Coordinates of C-alpha atoms in Angstrom, one line a residue:
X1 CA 79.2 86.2 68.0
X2 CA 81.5 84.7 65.5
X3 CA 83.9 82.2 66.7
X4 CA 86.0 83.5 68.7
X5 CA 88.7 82.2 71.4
X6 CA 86.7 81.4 75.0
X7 CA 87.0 83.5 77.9
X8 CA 90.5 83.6 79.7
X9 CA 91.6 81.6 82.1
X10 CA 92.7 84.2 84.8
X11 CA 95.9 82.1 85.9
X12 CA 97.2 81.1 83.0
X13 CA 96.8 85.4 81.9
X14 CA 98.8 85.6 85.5
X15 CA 101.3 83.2 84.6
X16 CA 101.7 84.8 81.0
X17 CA 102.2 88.3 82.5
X18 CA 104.7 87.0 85.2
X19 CA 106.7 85.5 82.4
X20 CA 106.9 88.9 80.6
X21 CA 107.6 90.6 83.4
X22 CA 110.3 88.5 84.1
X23 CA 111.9 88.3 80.5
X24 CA 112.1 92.3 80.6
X25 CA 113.5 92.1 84.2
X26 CA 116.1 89.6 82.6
X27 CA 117.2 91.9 80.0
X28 CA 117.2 94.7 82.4
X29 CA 120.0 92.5 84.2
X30 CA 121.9 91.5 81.0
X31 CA 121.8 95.7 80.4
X32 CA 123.4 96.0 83.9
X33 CA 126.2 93.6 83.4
X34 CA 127.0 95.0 80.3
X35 CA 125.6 91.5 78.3
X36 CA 122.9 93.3 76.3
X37 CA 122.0 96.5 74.8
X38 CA 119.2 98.9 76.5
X39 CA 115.9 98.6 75.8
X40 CA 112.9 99.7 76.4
X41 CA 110.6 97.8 78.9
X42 CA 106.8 97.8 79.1
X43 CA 107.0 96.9 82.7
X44 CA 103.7 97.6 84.4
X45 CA 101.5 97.4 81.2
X46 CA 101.7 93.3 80.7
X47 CA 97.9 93.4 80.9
X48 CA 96.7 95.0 77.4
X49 CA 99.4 92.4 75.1
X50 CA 98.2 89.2 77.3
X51 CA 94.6 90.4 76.7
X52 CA 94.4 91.2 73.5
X53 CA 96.9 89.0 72.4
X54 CA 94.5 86.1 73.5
X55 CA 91.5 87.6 71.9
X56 CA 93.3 86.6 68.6
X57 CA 93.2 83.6 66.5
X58 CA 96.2 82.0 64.3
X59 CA 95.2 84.0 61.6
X60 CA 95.1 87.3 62.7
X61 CA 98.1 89.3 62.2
X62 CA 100.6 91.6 64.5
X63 CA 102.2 94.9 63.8
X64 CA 103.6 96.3 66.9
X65 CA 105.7 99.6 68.4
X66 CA 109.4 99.7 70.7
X67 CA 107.5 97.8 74.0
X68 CA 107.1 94.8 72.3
X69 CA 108.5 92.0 74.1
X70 CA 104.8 91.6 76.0
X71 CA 103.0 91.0 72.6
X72 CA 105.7 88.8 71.1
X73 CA 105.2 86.4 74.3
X74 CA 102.0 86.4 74.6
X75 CA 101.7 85.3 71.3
X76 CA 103.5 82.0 72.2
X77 CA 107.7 83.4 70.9
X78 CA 110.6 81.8 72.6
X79 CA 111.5 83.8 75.5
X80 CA 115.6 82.2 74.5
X81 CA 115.0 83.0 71.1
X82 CA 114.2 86.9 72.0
X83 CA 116.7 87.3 74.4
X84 CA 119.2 86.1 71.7
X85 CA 118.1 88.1 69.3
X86 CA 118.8 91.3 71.9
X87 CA 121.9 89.9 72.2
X88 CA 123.2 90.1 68.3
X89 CA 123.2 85.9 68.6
X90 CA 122.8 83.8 65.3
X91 CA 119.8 82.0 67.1
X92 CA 117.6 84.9 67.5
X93 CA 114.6 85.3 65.4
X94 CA 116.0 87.9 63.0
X95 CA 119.2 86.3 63.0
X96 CA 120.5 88.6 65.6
X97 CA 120.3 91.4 63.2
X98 CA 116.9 93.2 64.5
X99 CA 118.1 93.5 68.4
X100 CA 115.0 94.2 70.6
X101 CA 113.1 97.1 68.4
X102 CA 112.7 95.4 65.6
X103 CA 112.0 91.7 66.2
X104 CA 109.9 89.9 63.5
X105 CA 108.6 86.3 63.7
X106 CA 106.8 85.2 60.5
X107 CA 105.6 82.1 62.0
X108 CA 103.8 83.9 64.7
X109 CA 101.9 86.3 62.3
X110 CA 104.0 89.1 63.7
X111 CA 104.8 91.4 60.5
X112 CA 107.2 93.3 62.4
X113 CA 108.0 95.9 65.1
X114 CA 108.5 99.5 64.8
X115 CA 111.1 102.0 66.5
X116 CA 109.5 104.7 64.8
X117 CA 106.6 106.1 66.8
X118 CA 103.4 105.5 64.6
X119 CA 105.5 103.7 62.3
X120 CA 103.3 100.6 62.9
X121 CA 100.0 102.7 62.4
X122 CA 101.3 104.0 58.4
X123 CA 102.0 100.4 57.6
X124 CA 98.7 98.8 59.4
X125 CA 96.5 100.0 56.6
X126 CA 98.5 98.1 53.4
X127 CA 98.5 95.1 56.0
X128 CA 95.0 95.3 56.0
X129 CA 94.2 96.3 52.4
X130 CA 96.5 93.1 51.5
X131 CA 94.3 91.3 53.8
X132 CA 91.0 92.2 52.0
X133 CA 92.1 92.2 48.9
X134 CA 93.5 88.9 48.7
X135 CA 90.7 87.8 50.8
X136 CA 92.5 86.4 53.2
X137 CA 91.2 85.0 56.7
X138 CA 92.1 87.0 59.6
X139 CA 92.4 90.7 61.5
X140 CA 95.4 92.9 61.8
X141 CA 96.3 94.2 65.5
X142 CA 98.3 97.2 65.3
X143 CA 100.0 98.1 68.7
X144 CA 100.5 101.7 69.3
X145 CA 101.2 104.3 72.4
X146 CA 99.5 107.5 73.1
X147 CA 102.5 109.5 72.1
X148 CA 102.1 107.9 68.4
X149 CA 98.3 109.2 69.0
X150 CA 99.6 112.7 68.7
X151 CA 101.0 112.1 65.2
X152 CA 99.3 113.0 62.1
X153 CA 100.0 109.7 61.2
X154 CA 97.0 108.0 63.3
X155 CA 94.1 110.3 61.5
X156 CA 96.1 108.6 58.4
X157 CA 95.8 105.4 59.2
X158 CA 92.2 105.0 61.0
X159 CA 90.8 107.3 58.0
X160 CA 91.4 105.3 55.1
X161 CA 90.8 102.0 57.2
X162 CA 87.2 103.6 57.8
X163 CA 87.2 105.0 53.8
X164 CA 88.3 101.5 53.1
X165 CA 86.9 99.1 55.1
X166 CA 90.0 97.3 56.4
X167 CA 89.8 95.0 59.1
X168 CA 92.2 96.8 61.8
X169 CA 91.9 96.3 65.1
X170 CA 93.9 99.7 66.5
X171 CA 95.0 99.2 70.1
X172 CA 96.2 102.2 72.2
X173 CA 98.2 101.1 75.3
X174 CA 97.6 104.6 77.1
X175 CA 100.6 104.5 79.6
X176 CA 100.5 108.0 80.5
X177 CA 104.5 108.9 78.8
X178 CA 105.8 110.1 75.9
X179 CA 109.3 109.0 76.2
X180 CA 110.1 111.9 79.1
X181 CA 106.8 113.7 78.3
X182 CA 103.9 113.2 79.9
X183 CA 100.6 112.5 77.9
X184 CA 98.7 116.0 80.0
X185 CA 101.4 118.0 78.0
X186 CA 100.3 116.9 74.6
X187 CA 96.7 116.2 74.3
X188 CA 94.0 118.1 76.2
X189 CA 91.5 114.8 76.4
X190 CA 92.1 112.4 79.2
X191 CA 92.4 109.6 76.1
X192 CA 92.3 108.9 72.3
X193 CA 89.3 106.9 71.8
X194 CA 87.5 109.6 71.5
X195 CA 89.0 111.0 68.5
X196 CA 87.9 107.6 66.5
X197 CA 84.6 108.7 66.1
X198 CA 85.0 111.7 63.8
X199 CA 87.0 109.2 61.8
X200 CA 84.4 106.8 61.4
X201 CA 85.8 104.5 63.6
X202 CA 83.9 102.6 66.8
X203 CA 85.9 102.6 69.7
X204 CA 86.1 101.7 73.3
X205 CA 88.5 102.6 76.5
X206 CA 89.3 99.9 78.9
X207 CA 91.3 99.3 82.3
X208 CA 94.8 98.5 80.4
X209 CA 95.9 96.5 84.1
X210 CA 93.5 94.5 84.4
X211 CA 93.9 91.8 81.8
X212 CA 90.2 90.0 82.2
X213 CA 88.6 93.2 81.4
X214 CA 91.1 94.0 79.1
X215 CA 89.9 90.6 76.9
X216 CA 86.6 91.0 77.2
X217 CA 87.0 93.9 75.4
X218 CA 89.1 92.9 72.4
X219 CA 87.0 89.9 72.3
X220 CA 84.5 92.2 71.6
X221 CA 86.3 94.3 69.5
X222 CA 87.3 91.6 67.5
X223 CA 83.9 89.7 66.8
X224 CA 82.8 93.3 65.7
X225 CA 86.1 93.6 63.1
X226 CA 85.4 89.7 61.9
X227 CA 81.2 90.7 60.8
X228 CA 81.5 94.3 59.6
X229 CA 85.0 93.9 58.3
X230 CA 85.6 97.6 59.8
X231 CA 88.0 98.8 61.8
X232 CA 88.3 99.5 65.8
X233 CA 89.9 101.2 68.2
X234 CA 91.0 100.2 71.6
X235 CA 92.1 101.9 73.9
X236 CA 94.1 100.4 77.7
X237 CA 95.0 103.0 80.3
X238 CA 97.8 101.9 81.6
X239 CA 101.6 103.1 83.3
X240 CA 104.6 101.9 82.2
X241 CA 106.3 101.9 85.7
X242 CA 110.0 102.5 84.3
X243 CA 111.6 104.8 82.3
X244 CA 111.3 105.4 78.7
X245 CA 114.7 103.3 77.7
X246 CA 116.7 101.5 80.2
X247 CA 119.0 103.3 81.7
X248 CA 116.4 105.7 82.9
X249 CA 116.1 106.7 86.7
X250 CA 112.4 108.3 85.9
X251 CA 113.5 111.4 87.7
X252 CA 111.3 113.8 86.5
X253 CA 108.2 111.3 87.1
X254 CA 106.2 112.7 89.9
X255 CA 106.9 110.3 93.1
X256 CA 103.2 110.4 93.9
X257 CA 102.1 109.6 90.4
X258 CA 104.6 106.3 90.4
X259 CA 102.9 105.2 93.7
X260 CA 99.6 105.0 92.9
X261 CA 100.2 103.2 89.8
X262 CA 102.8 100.8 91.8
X263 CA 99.4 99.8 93.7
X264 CA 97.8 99.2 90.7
X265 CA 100.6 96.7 89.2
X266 CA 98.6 94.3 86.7
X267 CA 100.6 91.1 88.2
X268 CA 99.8 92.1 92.1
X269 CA 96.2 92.9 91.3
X270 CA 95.4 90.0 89.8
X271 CA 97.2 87.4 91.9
X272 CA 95.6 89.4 95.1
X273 CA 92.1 89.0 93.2
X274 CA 93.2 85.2 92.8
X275 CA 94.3 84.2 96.2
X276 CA 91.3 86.3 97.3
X277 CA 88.8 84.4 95.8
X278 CA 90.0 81.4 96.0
X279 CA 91.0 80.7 92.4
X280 CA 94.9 80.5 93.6
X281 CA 96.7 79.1 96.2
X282 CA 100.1 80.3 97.8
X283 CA 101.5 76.5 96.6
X284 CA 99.7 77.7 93.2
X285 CA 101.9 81.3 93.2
X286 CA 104.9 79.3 93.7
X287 CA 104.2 77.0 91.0
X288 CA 104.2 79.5 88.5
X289 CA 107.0 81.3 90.1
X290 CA 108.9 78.5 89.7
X291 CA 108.1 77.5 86.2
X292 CA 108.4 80.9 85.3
X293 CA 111.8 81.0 86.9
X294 CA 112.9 77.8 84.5
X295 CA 111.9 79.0 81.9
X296 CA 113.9 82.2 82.2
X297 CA 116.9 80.3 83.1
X298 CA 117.0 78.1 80.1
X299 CA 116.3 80.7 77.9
X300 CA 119.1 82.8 79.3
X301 CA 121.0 80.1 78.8
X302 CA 119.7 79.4 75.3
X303 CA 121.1 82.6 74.7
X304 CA 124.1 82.1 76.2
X305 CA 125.0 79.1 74.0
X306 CA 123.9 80.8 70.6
X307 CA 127.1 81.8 68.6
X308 CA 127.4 85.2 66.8
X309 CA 126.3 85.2 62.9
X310 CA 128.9 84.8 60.6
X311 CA 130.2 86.9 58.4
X312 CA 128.2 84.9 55.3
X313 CA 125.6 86.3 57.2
X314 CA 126.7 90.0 56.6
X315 CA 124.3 90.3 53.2
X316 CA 121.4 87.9 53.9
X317 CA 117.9 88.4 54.7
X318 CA 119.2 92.6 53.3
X319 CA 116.9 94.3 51.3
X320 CA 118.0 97.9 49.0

């Protein structure tokens, strides 16, 4: 193998996901109180962005889709820094100009995050070619749902990065929902990794909730990208266990559906897994519930304290 990040420590991928989980719950709050605009949550699918995202090194770089907020903290972002950014603050990483579907942070390697479904996947490629061509060090992860797998777009993308060579590594967070559609009313296959294939692409499917598993894989994947210099796909089943955009009751999700994937929660599993084997105690659980709890509060108030970008600020960092 090439040299590539060692294996993940299973609390510190717990502690990672319960921080995620609780920066979206915090936004989800802010929505409520009428402090921030929606958004829209990965809640339930922290496993695939703290796996993968750990699989990377300080080179690689990130293009990512709506649900980012999982891959911009795994990747080490300020948790006050994103929630200020949501809230329009100067102190944000865009300035408080991107809100939460379009966050950016250069100094983390993440090139940017896309609204626009599959948006990511058209602008993966040039990221890639750049990355060749000026023989740069380093992968590009590009972050992208099963609904954006429907789009002619993807054959696009994962074509010319098998015509090409480009070292992409295409990761599919399967979560079962395109926006209020579900994914057995839009594809006939149970997944997309199959379609990589016919592309010229390897490819691989993984449990998206468990986040061990989840590495291993993109480890993999990665190490394969790194001594071919050709692209892979990935692909996580997982469930996003709210709605598309918050405010969403998730009404016309089937009540069964929602349950089974409630028992499969990526944070429950794994701390159950933990305590079960031993590798976590109950004083361990509340350690990280309580340093994930400070860090929300400072961030929050972080936020709170950033002022609003002045008007000087009405023509900076804008492009025509």
């Amino acid at each position: 193998m090439t040299n590539l990040p060692p294996p993940l420590d299973p609390v510190q991928a717990l502690e990672r996901m319960m921080l995620i989980r609780a920066y979206e719950e915090t936004l989800i709050d802010l929505h409520g109180r009428g402090r921030a605009a929606g958004t829209c949550t990965a809640v339930g699918q922290e496993a695939p962005a703290v796996g993968v995202v750990s699989a990377l090194t300080a080179d690689d770089l990130i293009l990512t889709n709506h649900r980012s907020a999982g891959h911009l903290l795994a990747r080490g972002a300020d948790p006050g820094r994103m929630l200020a950014e949501v809230m329009g603050k100067r102190d944000g990483y865009c300035g408080g100009k991107s809100g939460s579907l379009h966050i950016s942070a250069r100094d983390l390697g993440v090139v940017l995050t896309s609204t626009i479904v599959g948006g990511e996947l058209a602008l993966a490629t040039g990221v890639g070619l750049s990355r060749s061509m000026l023989g740069k060090p380093g992968i590009v992860a590009c972050f992208f749902g099963d609904g954006a797998a429907c789009q002619g777009r993807f054959q696009e993308s994962l074509n010319l990065a098998a015509v090409w060579t480009l070292p992409i590594l295409y990761v599919c967070e399967n979560n079962q929902w395109q926006a209020f559609v579900h994914r057995k009313e839009t594809m006939m296959a149970d997944g997309i990794a199959g379609q990589a294939a016919a592309l010229g692409v390897e490819s691989a499917a993984v449990d998206g909730n468990d986040p061990l598993a989840v590495f291993d894989a993109a480890r993999s994947a990665v190490d394969a990208i790194r001594r071919t210099g050709k692209p892979f796909l990935l692909e996580a089943m997982t469930y996003r266990l709210r709605g598309h955009f918050e405010p969403d009751d998730q009404s016309y999700v089937d009540g069964a559906e929602l349950a089974h994937w409630r028992e499969r929660d990526p944070i429950l599993r794994l701390r159950s897994r933990l305590e079960r084997d031993g590798g976590l105690t109950a004083e361990g659980t509340a350690a990280i519930e309580g340093r994930v709890r400070a860090a929300m509060e400072a961030a929050a108030a972080f936020a709170d304290a950033s002022p609003y970008p002045g008007t000087d600020a009405l023509t900076s960092d804008v492009y025509a």
